[in-house]
Amino acid sequence: MTAIPTPPADLQASPLLRPPGRVLFIGSSFYNTWYLSRELRKMGWRADTFTCAGESAGLYVHDRDYHVEEGEHCGPMTPELATYLNAVADEFVDRIDRGEPARAAPPRPGLAQRALTRWVRRHVDPQGLRRRRRPHVVQRLVDALQWETRPIALASLFRALVRESSPGPVPGLTPIHEIDSYDIIHFTGVHSTRLLYFCWPSAFPSHAIGWDVDVLKRMGKKIVYTNIGCLDGVSQTSFRKWGPHTVCDICRWRDEPTVCSDDRNLRWGRLRNYLADYQITLGGNRVDCNDDPACHEVPEFCCLDEDMWHPDLVVPTPHRLNMPPETVKIYHGVGDYDRRTKGGLRENIKTTHIIVPLVEQLKAEGYPVELVFCTDVPNKVVRYYQVQSDIFVDMLTYGFFGANVREALMLGKPAVCYLRPEWLETMRREIPEFVDELPVISATPETVHDVIVDLVTDPERRREIGRRSRAFALKWHSRAAAARRLAQVYSDLLYGEAPPPARSQDAPRQPGTPASSRRRSTSPA
């Protein structure tokens, strides 16, 4: 498949008439995309998942269709090619960052295009039979992809580049070799918009180079992206303005510019906004690059398997907690705790440094409580400790919640975290029912003691909140809910209804520009 033609009017008018599409999920998104893709398949969609081992896949990803190891099949490369490829990537991102056209036109476009096309036809191995990479061929293909404009020719050149960049048949790379067979490419996570890196890690940078995904857009593919948190398109300066507590001050990555800084976060955000036709977020943090009409609150994407996280889950004997039945068990979990925790005070944005002393204080006051703390426990196992717990407590200063709390909701447990009022109001504009029905109990470091005491001393209230939590999770975070919502999003992208269109190549959106004044285009960049 190449460029997607304009659909007939009846398909645009009636979603029920739309044929299912084909979507490839790239990047680790816990288990969300796995369960989403399985449900989409039941609806007739082709939906495949692709992961890389360097994305903490071992702990959180329940399964995947295709997988490669981090740095697998690197292979040698010439210094000249490395210099060239880095220059192409830097120039593309720099142009987006400066608000310039993404690609510089060659001095004599017609002649250059014809010359490159003839050269490629003579030198590219159409069957992929050669088993050694040829740097000079890779360089000429990259050149041709920067200048080519015809979707069919772009598809042919891109397939050739993937073949030339791969060491031979690698089963995990099948979806990259067959990228043209998908309609939608859905990425998740900061700097995840990358393709060629997986083929030749020592040649193409591990971060997003941008131009490879831009080629897909020019081929007619739709690009969807899922936002993963505070540093995703938002500067540290902007995020630290949220109160009442400055979250950045307890964050391990505050002083690590290679992970989080104003320049890094915003540079990525501008590239992400240029590439993505539709962006999924949840939490209402709409500043800087997240203040963009392509960003939408889509809670259904963060889906769970309602049977795996069932309130009546049977716990295997090795994972049973040995505590008196009257003990109220307070659950708190942090993945990768040591790496995400800073300094002698052991602070982190999960507020473990507040929750652990709180439980000790409650015990000293005579309440029958115990802490259930988990870190780096595989996700399929940690649920056994979660289902035995009575109350979940998480992130008392951040402003919203993540997987821990969603798992609590699906298990029918009361969950406590801080819900930032400004973010809830922003979310209410798109998903008012979600905000109105949300059963999570908001608490700050100053109020959490009384909130937990109320729950500890009122088991009937815990049960009532638990029932509402399970019902809420089934409505908003089940596999079926995710498939229905995302099928609608994807269909609207493919058949031209509702979601914001792609930006013009000549006018990438800049943060801080009022939505009403941003240019729009109905054709891919």
Short mmCIF file of C-alpha atoms in Angstrom, two decimals:
data_model
loop_
_atom_site.label_atom_id
_atom_site.label_comp_id
_atom_site.label_asym_id
_atom_site.label_seq_id
_atom_site.Cartn_x
_atom_site.Cartn_y
_atom_site.Cartn_z
CA MET A 1 0.00 0.00 0.00
CA THR A 2 1.17 3.54 -0.70
CA ALA A 3 -0.71 6.83 -0.44
CA ILE A 4 -4.26 6.51 0.88
CA PRO A 5 -6.75 7.98 -1.63
CA THR A 6 -9.56 10.30 -0.59
CA PRO A 7 -12.38 8.02 0.64
CA PRO A 8 -15.86 8.07 -0.87
CA ALA A 9 -18.34 10.40 0.81
CA ASP A 10 -20.39 7.52 2.22
CA LEU A 11 -17.37 6.18 4.16
CA GLN A 12 -16.73 9.61 5.63
CA ALA A 13 -20.36 9.93 6.67
CA SER A 14 -20.91 6.47 8.17
CA PRO A 15 -18.21 4.92 10.41
CA LEU A 16 -20.10 1.61 10.27
CA LEU A 17 -19.23 1.27 6.58
CA ARG A 18 -15.52 1.80 7.09
CA PRO A 19 -13.32 -1.24 6.53
CA PRO A 20 -10.81 -2.07 9.30
CA GLY A 21 -7.31 -0.72 8.87
CA ARG A 22 -3.80 -1.89 9.67
CA VAL A 23 -1.83 -0.51 12.62
CA LEU A 24 1.68 -1.19 13.92
CA PHE A 25 2.50 -0.27 17.53
CA ILE A 26 6.14 0.69 18.12
CA GLY A 27 7.62 1.37 21.54
CA SER A 28 7.03 0.00 25.01
CA SER A 29 3.72 1.03 26.55
CA PHE A 30 3.59 -1.41 29.42
CA TYR A 31 0.98 -3.99 28.43
CA ASN A 32 -1.47 -1.44 26.95
CA THR A 33 -0.78 -1.97 23.27
CA TRP A 34 -0.71 -5.74 23.63
CA TYR A 35 -4.27 -5.95 24.94
CA LEU A 36 -5.45 -3.17 22.65
CA SER A 37 -4.05 -4.93 19.59
CA ARG A 38 -5.70 -8.25 20.55
CA GLU A 39 -9.10 -6.57 20.79
CA LEU A 40 -8.61 -4.68 17.54
CA ARG A 41 -7.93 -8.00 15.82
CA LYS A 42 -11.32 -9.23 17.02
CA MET A 43 -12.81 -6.24 15.17
CA GLY A 44 -11.06 -7.25 11.95
CA TRP A 45 -8.06 -4.91 12.19
CA ARG A 46 -4.52 -6.00 11.47
CA ALA A 47 -2.78 -4.89 14.69
CA ASP A 48 0.83 -5.84 15.48
CA THR A 49 3.18 -4.85 18.30
CA PHE A 50 6.95 -4.31 18.02
CA THR A 51 9.25 -3.83 21.03
CA CYS A 52 12.94 -3.41 21.76
CA ALA A 53 14.57 -4.94 24.86
CA GLY A 54 16.09 -1.60 25.90
CA GLU A 55 12.62 -0.27 26.76
CA SER A 56 12.23 -2.17 30.08
CA ALA A 57 10.08 -4.64 28.19
CA GLY A 58 10.99 -7.55 30.45
CA LEU A 59 9.09 -6.29 33.50
CA TYR A 60 6.04 -4.67 31.96
CA VAL A 61 5.29 -5.96 28.46
CA HIS A 62 3.10 -9.04 28.77
CA ASP A 63 3.72 -10.16 25.20
CA ARG A 64 4.51 -8.85 21.72
CA ASP A 65 4.31 -9.94 18.11
CA TYR A 66 7.84 -8.87 17.13
CA HIS A 67 10.90 -8.12 19.24
CA VAL A 68 14.58 -7.23 18.85
CA GLU A 69 17.30 -7.01 21.45
CA GLU A 70 18.90 -3.64 22.16
CA GLY A 71 21.92 -3.21 19.86
CA GLU A 72 21.28 -6.52 18.11
CA HIS A 73 22.96 -7.01 14.71
CA CYS A 74 24.92 -3.73 14.95
CA GLY A 75 27.61 -4.57 12.40
CA PRO A 76 30.55 -2.41 11.30
CA MET A 77 30.20 0.94 9.61
CA THR A 78 32.50 3.53 8.08
CA PRO A 79 33.23 6.80 9.94
CA GLU A 80 32.23 8.71 6.81
CA LEU A 81 28.76 7.17 6.80
CA ALA A 82 28.32 7.81 10.51
CA THR A 83 29.21 11.48 10.05
CA TYR A 84 26.84 11.79 7.11
CA LEU A 85 23.86 10.11 8.81
CA ASN A 86 24.27 12.18 11.97
CA ALA A 87 24.43 15.35 9.87
CA VAL A 88 21.22 14.45 8.02
CA ALA A 89 19.41 13.74 11.28
CA ASP A 90 20.66 16.88 13.02
CA GLU A 91 19.78 19.07 10.05
CA PHE A 92 16.23 17.71 9.86
CA VAL A 93 15.55 18.23 13.58
CA ASP A 94 17.24 21.65 13.54
CA ARG A 95 14.96 22.80 10.72
CA ILE A 96 11.86 21.69 12.63
CA ASP A 97 13.19 23.39 15.76
CA ARG A 98 13.71 26.65 13.86
CA GLY A 99 10.30 26.47 12.20
CA GLU A 100 11.79 26.07 8.71
CA PRO A 101 10.78 23.67 5.91
CA ALA A 102 11.85 20.19 6.94
CA ARG A 103 13.84 19.47 3.80
CA ALA A 104 16.06 21.72 1.72
CA ALA A 105 15.32 21.41 -2.00
CA PRO A 106 18.25 20.32 -4.19
CA PRO A 107 19.71 23.02 -6.47
CA ARG A 108 18.38 21.30 -9.60
CA PRO A 109 15.54 19.09 -8.30
CA GLY A 110 14.46 17.45 -11.56
CA LEU A 111 17.96 16.53 -12.66
CA ALA A 112 19.02 15.40 -9.17
CA GLN A 113 15.94 13.25 -8.72
CA ARG A 114 16.32 11.53 -12.08
CA ALA A 115 20.04 10.94 -11.53
CA LEU A 116 19.49 9.42 -8.11
CA THR A 117 16.67 7.24 -9.38
CA ARG A 118 18.84 5.84 -12.16
CA TRP A 119 21.72 5.21 -9.76
CA VAL A 120 19.48 3.44 -7.25
CA ARG A 121 18.01 1.18 -9.94
CA ARG A 122 21.50 0.09 -10.97
CA HIS A 123 22.92 -0.55 -7.51
CA VAL A 124 20.13 -1.62 -5.15
CA ASP A 125 19.60 -5.33 -4.61
CA PRO A 126 15.85 -5.75 -5.26
CA GLN A 127 15.57 -9.17 -3.62
CA GLY A 128 17.71 -8.41 -0.57
CA LEU A 129 20.00 -11.35 -1.42
CA ARG A 130 23.24 -9.67 -0.40
CA ARG A 131 24.23 -10.19 3.21
CA ARG A 132 26.65 -7.32 3.70
CA ARG A 133 25.75 -3.69 4.14
CA ARG A 134 27.10 -1.27 1.56
CA PRO A 135 27.62 2.20 3.06
CA HIS A 136 27.78 3.97 -0.31
CA VAL A 137 24.39 2.54 -1.32
CA VAL A 138 22.86 3.52 2.03
CA GLN A 139 24.10 7.08 1.61
CA ARG A 140 22.67 7.45 -1.88
CA LEU A 141 19.32 6.01 -0.76
CA VAL A 142 19.17 8.48 2.13
CA ASP A 143 19.91 11.28 -0.34
CA ALA A 144 17.14 10.11 -2.63
CA LEU A 145 14.62 9.91 0.20
CA GLN A 146 15.27 13.53 1.17
CA TRP A 147 14.36 14.77 -2.32
CA GLU A 148 11.82 12.31 -3.66
CA THR A 149 8.18 13.45 -3.53
CA ARG A 150 6.20 10.68 -5.27
CA PRO A 151 4.59 8.31 -2.71
CA ILE A 152 5.15 5.18 -4.82
CA ALA A 153 8.81 6.02 -5.39
CA LEU A 154 9.24 6.87 -1.70
CA ALA A 155 7.88 3.47 -0.74
CA SER A 156 10.25 1.70 -3.12
CA LEU A 157 13.27 3.68 -1.91
CA PHE A 158 12.41 3.16 1.75
CA ARG A 159 12.06 -0.61 1.28
CA ALA A 160 15.45 -0.61 -0.42
CA LEU A 161 17.02 1.36 2.44
CA VAL A 162 15.62 -1.05 5.03
CA ARG A 163 17.03 -4.00 3.07
CA GLU A 164 20.44 -2.37 2.67
CA SER A 165 20.53 -1.43 6.38
CA SER A 166 19.66 -4.93 7.61
CA PRO A 167 22.18 -7.76 7.96
CA GLY A 168 19.85 -10.29 6.41
CA PRO A 169 16.64 -12.01 7.52
CA VAL A 170 15.90 -11.10 11.17
CA PRO A 171 12.43 -12.31 12.21
CA GLY A 172 11.98 -9.51 14.73
CA LEU A 173 12.42 -6.92 11.98
CA THR A 174 9.61 -8.25 9.79
CA PRO A 175 7.23 -5.31 10.45
CA ILE A 176 9.97 -2.80 9.61
CA HIS A 177 10.62 -4.55 6.29
CA GLU A 178 6.85 -4.63 5.69
CA ILE A 179 6.17 -1.10 6.93
CA ASP A 180 4.38 -0.20 3.72
CA SER A 181 1.68 -2.77 4.50
CA TYR A 182 0.42 -0.71 7.47
CA ASP A 183 -1.87 2.32 7.33
CA ILE A 184 -1.08 3.69 10.80
CA ILE A 185 2.13 3.66 12.83
CA HIS A 186 1.50 4.27 16.54
CA PHE A 187 4.55 5.24 18.63
CA THR A 188 4.75 5.53 22.41
CA GLY A 189 7.32 7.36 24.52
CA VAL A 190 9.89 10.14 24.33
CA HIS A 191 12.24 9.79 21.32
CA SER A 192 10.45 6.62 20.22
CA THR A 193 9.64 7.89 16.71
CA ARG A 194 12.40 5.87 15.07
CA LEU A 195 12.57 3.03 12.56
CA LEU A 196 15.97 2.72 10.90
CA TYR A 197 17.76 2.42 14.24
CA PHE A 198 16.30 -1.06 14.67
CA CYS A 199 17.82 -2.18 11.36
CA TRP A 200 21.35 -0.87 11.96
CA PRO A 201 21.85 0.43 15.53
CA SER A 202 25.49 1.40 15.03
CA ALA A 203 24.62 3.55 11.99
CA PHE A 204 21.39 5.29 12.89
CA PRO A 205 21.06 7.17 16.22
CA SER A 206 19.01 5.59 18.99
CA HIS A 207 17.07 8.81 19.49
CA ALA A 208 14.40 10.03 17.09
CA ILE A 209 16.00 11.25 13.86
CA GLY A 210 12.67 12.38 12.48
CA TRP A 211 13.25 12.15 8.76
CA ASP A 212 12.60 8.40 8.56
CA VAL A 213 9.12 8.85 10.06
CA ASP A 214 8.63 11.91 7.87
CA VAL A 215 9.17 9.63 4.86
CA LEU A 216 6.29 7.47 6.09
CA LYS A 217 4.07 10.54 6.32
CA ARG A 218 4.96 11.48 2.75
CA MET A 219 4.08 7.93 1.73
CA GLY A 220 0.58 8.57 3.10
CA LYS A 221 0.90 6.82 6.48
CA LYS A 222 -0.83 8.26 9.53
CA ILE A 223 1.31 8.77 12.63
CA VAL A 224 -0.14 8.47 16.13
CA TYR A 225 1.82 9.15 19.30
CA THR A 226 1.17 8.48 23.00
CA ASN A 227 2.57 10.95 25.55
CA ILE A 228 4.25 9.37 28.58
CA GLY A 229 4.66 12.08 31.22
CA CYS A 230 6.07 15.32 32.56
CA LEU A 231 9.17 15.60 30.34
CA ASP A 232 7.29 14.74 27.15
CA GLY A 233 7.12 18.08 25.33
CA VAL A 234 7.07 20.24 28.48
CA SER A 235 10.05 22.21 29.75
CA GLN A 236 11.27 21.70 33.27
CA THR A 237 10.80 25.43 33.83
CA SER A 238 7.10 25.18 32.95
CA PHE A 239 6.43 21.98 34.86
CA ARG A 240 7.98 23.19 38.09
CA LYS A 241 5.46 26.05 38.19
CA TRP A 242 2.67 23.63 39.07
CA GLY A 243 1.89 23.73 42.79
CA PRO A 244 1.37 23.38 45.62
CA HIS A 245 4.59 21.33 45.79
CA THR A 246 7.39 21.65 43.23
CA VAL A 247 7.62 18.13 41.86
CA CYS A 248 10.93 18.75 40.05
CA ASP A 249 12.70 19.32 43.37
CA ILE A 250 12.24 15.68 44.38
CA CYS A 251 12.89 14.23 40.92
CA ARG A 252 16.02 12.18 40.32
CA TRP A 253 16.35 13.60 36.80
CA ARG A 254 16.13 17.31 37.65
CA ASP A 255 19.88 17.84 37.19
CA GLU A 256 20.40 15.28 34.40
CA PRO A 257 20.16 17.28 31.14
CA THR A 258 20.64 14.12 29.08
CA VAL A 259 17.27 12.98 30.46
CA CYS A 260 15.35 16.17 31.26
CA SER A 261 16.06 19.82 30.43
CA ASP A 262 14.21 22.71 28.85
CA ASP A 263 16.05 22.42 25.55
CA ARG A 264 15.84 18.63 25.30
CA ASN A 265 12.15 18.45 26.23
CA LEU A 266 11.05 21.24 23.90
CA ARG A 267 13.23 20.16 20.98
CA TRP A 268 11.66 16.72 21.19
CA GLY A 269 8.18 18.21 21.61
CA ARG A 270 8.46 20.28 18.43
CA LEU A 271 9.63 17.28 16.44
CA ARG A 272 6.87 15.11 17.91
CA ASN A 273 4.24 17.73 17.08
CA TYR A 274 5.49 17.99 13.52
CA LEU A 275 5.40 14.23 12.93
CA ALA A 276 2.21 13.18 14.72
CA ASP A 277 -1.23 13.43 13.13
CA TYR A 278 -2.88 12.55 16.44
CA GLN A 279 -1.49 12.54 19.99
CA ILE A 280 -2.86 10.68 22.98
CA THR A 281 -2.37 12.02 26.47
CA LEU A 282 -4.02 11.68 29.87
CA GLY A 283 -3.68 14.02 32.82
CA GLY A 284 -4.27 17.55 31.55
CA ASN A 285 -0.68 18.85 31.58
CA ARG A 286 -1.34 21.19 28.62
CA VAL A 287 1.57 23.62 28.51
CA ASP A 288 4.39 24.20 26.01
CA CYS A 289 4.24 21.61 23.20
CA ASN A 290 1.31 19.84 24.85
CA ASP A 291 -0.84 22.91 24.21
CA ASP A 292 -1.55 21.62 20.73
CA PRO A 293 -4.82 20.85 18.92
CA ALA A 294 -3.50 17.41 17.92
CA CYS A 295 -3.27 16.39 21.62
CA HIS A 296 -6.32 14.59 23.02
CA GLU A 297 -7.32 13.05 26.33
CA VAL A 298 -7.85 9.36 25.55
CA PRO A 299 -7.99 7.39 28.83
CA GLU A 300 -9.09 4.22 27.03
CA PHE A 301 -5.62 3.76 25.49
CA CYS A 302 -4.29 2.90 28.98
CA CYS A 303 -6.11 -0.40 29.01
CA LEU A 304 -5.81 -3.50 31.17
CA ASP A 305 -6.95 -7.10 30.94
CA GLU A 306 -9.94 -7.19 33.30
CA ASP A 307 -9.48 -10.94 33.84
CA MET A 308 -5.81 -10.67 34.74
CA TRP A 309 -6.60 -7.93 37.28
CA HIS A 310 -9.72 -9.52 38.70
CA PRO A 311 -10.82 -8.84 42.30
CA ASP A 312 -11.20 -12.62 42.86
CA LEU A 313 -7.73 -13.43 41.55
CA VAL A 314 -6.35 -16.66 43.03
CA VAL A 315 -2.96 -16.04 44.68
CA PRO A 316 -0.33 -18.81 44.35
CA THR A 317 1.06 -20.00 47.67
CA PRO A 318 4.58 -18.52 47.21
CA HIS A 319 3.09 -15.03 46.87
CA ARG A 320 0.67 -15.09 49.80
CA LEU A 321 1.24 -12.45 52.47
CA ASN A 322 1.67 -13.77 55.99
CA MET A 323 -0.23 -11.13 57.95
CA PRO A 324 -3.11 -11.30 60.45
CA PRO A 325 -6.52 -10.99 58.75
CA GLU A 326 -7.35 -7.78 60.63
CA THR A 327 -4.28 -6.02 59.19
CA VAL A 328 -5.07 -3.25 56.70
CA LYS A 329 -2.45 -3.60 54.01
CA ILE A 330 -1.30 -0.38 52.30
CA TYR A 331 0.24 -0.96 48.88
CA HIS A 332 2.92 1.24 47.29
CA GLY A 333 5.00 0.22 44.29
CA VAL A 334 7.90 1.81 42.40
CA GLY A 335 9.49 0.33 39.32
CA ASP A 336 13.27 0.79 39.11
CA TYR A 337 13.28 2.34 42.60
CA ASP A 338 17.04 2.75 43.07
CA ARG A 339 17.61 4.47 39.74
CA ARG A 340 14.62 6.80 40.15
CA THR A 341 15.38 7.84 43.73
CA LYS A 342 17.72 10.70 44.61
CA GLY A 343 20.05 11.64 47.44
CA GLY A 344 20.31 10.72 51.07
CA LEU A 345 16.67 11.66 51.67
CA ARG A 346 15.68 8.95 49.15
CA GLU A 347 13.16 11.23 47.47
CA ASN A 348 11.29 10.40 44.28
CA ILE A 349 8.21 11.62 42.41
CA LYS A 350 6.29 8.55 43.61
CA THR A 351 6.63 10.14 47.12
CA THR A 352 7.92 6.94 48.69
CA HIS A 353 9.78 9.17 51.16
CA ILE A 354 6.39 10.40 52.41
CA ILE A 355 4.39 7.18 52.26
CA VAL A 356 6.82 4.88 54.12
CA PRO A 357 7.14 7.18 57.19
CA LEU A 358 3.36 7.69 57.10
CA VAL A 359 2.71 3.98 57.51
CA GLU A 360 5.22 3.84 60.37
CA GLN A 361 3.45 6.80 62.01
CA LEU A 362 0.07 5.07 61.71
CA LYS A 363 1.48 1.92 63.29
CA ALA A 364 2.90 3.98 66.15
CA GLU A 365 -0.54 5.52 66.64
CA GLY A 366 -2.01 2.06 67.09
CA TYR A 367 -3.65 1.47 63.71
CA PRO A 368 -3.45 -2.13 62.42
CA VAL A 369 -1.62 -1.32 59.18
CA GLU A 370 1.33 -2.74 57.27
CA LEU A 371 3.11 -1.54 54.17
CA VAL A 372 3.25 -3.76 51.08
CA PHE A 373 6.10 -2.31 49.02
CA CYS A 374 7.11 -3.74 45.63
CA THR A 375 9.88 -2.75 43.25
CA ASP A 376 11.10 -4.45 40.08
CA VAL A 377 8.62 -7.30 40.47
CA PRO A 378 7.41 -8.56 37.07
CA ASN A 379 4.03 -7.09 36.29
CA LYS A 380 2.34 -10.46 35.97
CA VAL A 381 3.50 -11.31 39.51
CA VAL A 382 3.01 -7.99 41.30
CA ARG A 383 -0.76 -8.26 40.88
CA TYR A 384 -0.77 -11.06 43.46
CA TYR A 385 0.48 -8.62 46.09
CA GLN A 386 -1.83 -5.90 44.87
CA VAL A 387 -4.98 -8.01 45.13
CA GLN A 388 -4.15 -8.87 48.78
CA SER A 389 -3.79 -5.19 49.66
CA ASP A 390 -6.59 -2.96 50.95
CA ILE A 391 -5.51 0.59 50.03
CA PHE A 392 -3.19 1.92 47.31
CA VAL A 393 -1.22 5.14 47.88
CA ASP A 394 0.83 6.78 45.14
CA MET A 395 2.25 10.14 43.94
CA LEU A 396 1.04 12.66 46.52
CA THR A 397 2.46 15.71 44.72
CA TYR A 398 2.59 14.95 40.97
CA GLY A 399 -1.01 15.75 40.07
CA PHE A 400 -2.32 12.59 38.41
CA PHE A 401 -1.76 8.84 38.38
CA GLY A 402 -0.34 6.04 36.28
CA ALA A 403 -0.41 2.26 35.98
CA ASN A 404 -0.36 1.49 39.72
CA VAL A 405 -3.61 3.31 40.33
CA ARG A 406 -5.28 1.97 37.16
CA GLU A 407 -4.43 -1.54 38.34
CA ALA A 408 -5.91 -0.72 41.75
CA LEU A 409 -9.12 0.45 40.09
CA MET A 410 -9.42 -2.72 38.02
CA LEU A 411 -8.83 -4.85 41.12
CA GLY A 412 -11.59 -2.96 42.93
CA LYS A 413 -9.35 -1.24 45.45
CA PRO A 414 -9.55 2.32 46.82
CA ALA A 415 -6.63 4.42 45.55
CA VAL A 416 -5.19 7.63 46.96
CA CYS A 417 -3.04 10.14 45.09
CA TYR A 418 -2.95 13.87 44.39
CA LEU A 419 -5.31 15.03 41.64
CA ARG A 420 -4.38 18.53 40.45
CA PRO A 421 -7.58 20.60 40.13
CA GLU A 422 -6.28 22.57 37.13
CA TRP A 423 -5.55 19.37 35.22
CA LEU A 424 -8.98 17.93 36.00
CA GLU A 425 -10.63 21.05 34.61
CA THR A 426 -8.57 20.80 31.44
CA MET A 427 -9.56 17.14 31.06
CA ARG A 428 -13.20 18.00 31.68
CA ARG A 429 -13.32 19.87 28.35
CA GLU A 430 -12.89 16.60 26.43
CA ILE A 431 -13.91 13.85 28.85
CA PRO A 432 -16.28 15.32 31.47
CA GLU A 433 -17.78 11.92 32.35
CA PHE A 434 -14.34 10.51 33.14
CA VAL A 435 -13.61 13.35 35.56
CA ASP A 436 -17.05 13.25 37.17
CA GLU A 437 -16.95 9.47 37.70
CA LEU A 438 -13.31 9.19 38.80
CA PRO A 439 -13.29 7.35 42.17
CA VAL A 440 -9.63 8.08 43.03
CA ILE A 441 -9.31 9.94 46.35
CA SER A 442 -7.18 13.08 46.15
CA ALA A 443 -4.70 13.77 48.95
CA THR A 444 -1.58 15.88 49.53
CA PRO A 445 1.28 15.30 51.96
CA GLU A 446 -0.62 17.51 54.43
CA THR A 447 -3.97 15.67 54.17
CA VAL A 448 -2.98 12.08 53.44
CA HIS A 449 -2.80 11.05 57.11
CA ASP A 450 -6.46 11.83 57.75
CA VAL A 451 -7.52 10.36 54.39
CA ILE A 452 -5.81 7.04 55.15
CA VAL A 453 -7.16 6.94 58.73
CA ASP A 454 -10.70 7.37 57.40
CA LEU A 455 -10.20 4.42 55.05
CA VAL A 456 -8.47 2.23 57.64
CA THR A 457 -11.28 2.70 60.15
CA ASP A 458 -14.17 2.31 57.70
CA PRO A 459 -14.04 -1.04 55.87
CA GLU A 460 -17.52 -0.55 54.38
CA ARG A 461 -16.37 2.67 52.74
CA ARG A 462 -13.39 0.82 51.32
CA ARG A 463 -15.69 -1.80 49.84
CA GLU A 464 -18.06 0.82 48.38
CA ILE A 465 -15.17 2.74 46.75
CA GLY A 466 -13.77 -0.58 45.51
CA ARG A 467 -17.05 -1.43 43.75
CA ARG A 468 -17.10 1.97 42.04
CA SER A 469 -13.44 1.60 41.13
CA ARG A 470 -13.97 -1.71 39.34
CA ALA A 471 -16.98 -0.35 37.44
CA PHE A 472 -15.03 2.75 36.44
CA ALA A 473 -12.06 0.71 35.23
CA LEU A 474 -14.29 -1.58 33.16
CA LYS A 475 -15.90 1.44 31.51
CA TRP A 476 -12.74 3.44 30.78
CA HIS A 477 -9.76 1.07 30.87
CA SER A 478 -10.94 -2.34 29.64
CA ARG A 479 -9.64 -3.98 26.48
CA ALA A 480 -12.98 -3.63 24.73
CA ALA A 481 -13.32 0.05 25.64
CA ALA A 482 -9.83 0.70 24.30
CA ALA A 483 -10.50 -1.08 21.00
CA ARG A 484 -13.77 0.78 20.43
CA ARG A 485 -12.22 4.18 21.11
CA LEU A 486 -8.99 3.65 19.18
CA ALA A 487 -10.76 2.08 16.21
CA GLN A 488 -12.78 5.28 16.01
CA VAL A 489 -9.66 7.45 16.26
CA TYR A 490 -7.80 5.44 13.61
CA SER A 491 -10.80 5.33 11.29
CA ASP A 492 -11.27 9.08 11.56
CA LEU A 493 -7.63 9.55 10.58
CA LEU A 494 -7.94 7.23 7.61
CA TYR A 495 -11.30 8.40 6.37
CA GLY A 496 -11.10 12.10 7.06
CA GLU A 497 -13.40 12.86 9.97
CA ALA A 498 -12.92 14.78 13.22
CA PRO A 499 -9.24 14.59 14.31
CA PRO A 500 -6.92 17.53 13.59
CA PRO A 501 -5.17 17.26 10.21
CA ALA A 502 -1.45 16.97 9.65
CA ARG A 503 0.62 20.12 9.58
CA SER A 504 2.08 21.64 6.48
CA GLN A 505 5.76 20.92 6.04
CA ASP A 506 6.35 24.63 5.70
CA ALA A 507 4.71 25.57 8.97
CA PRO A 508 5.44 23.27 11.93
CA ARG A 509 3.52 24.43 14.98
CA GLN A 510 5.41 26.22 17.72
CA PRO A 511 4.58 26.05 21.45
CA GLY A 512 2.82 29.06 22.87
CA THR A 513 0.93 29.87 19.65
CA PRO A 514 -2.82 30.27 20.23
CA ALA A 515 -4.73 27.33 18.80
CA SER A 516 -6.96 29.60 16.72
CA SER A 517 -3.97 31.08 14.91
CA ARG A 518 -2.19 27.83 14.02
CA ARG A 519 -2.08 26.89 10.37
CA ARG A 520 -3.68 23.63 9.35
CA SER A 521 -3.31 21.43 6.31
CA THR A 522 -5.36 18.52 5.10
CA SER A 523 -2.47 16.75 3.39
CA PRO A 524 0.54 14.95 4.86
CA ALA A 525 3.71 16.96 5.29
#
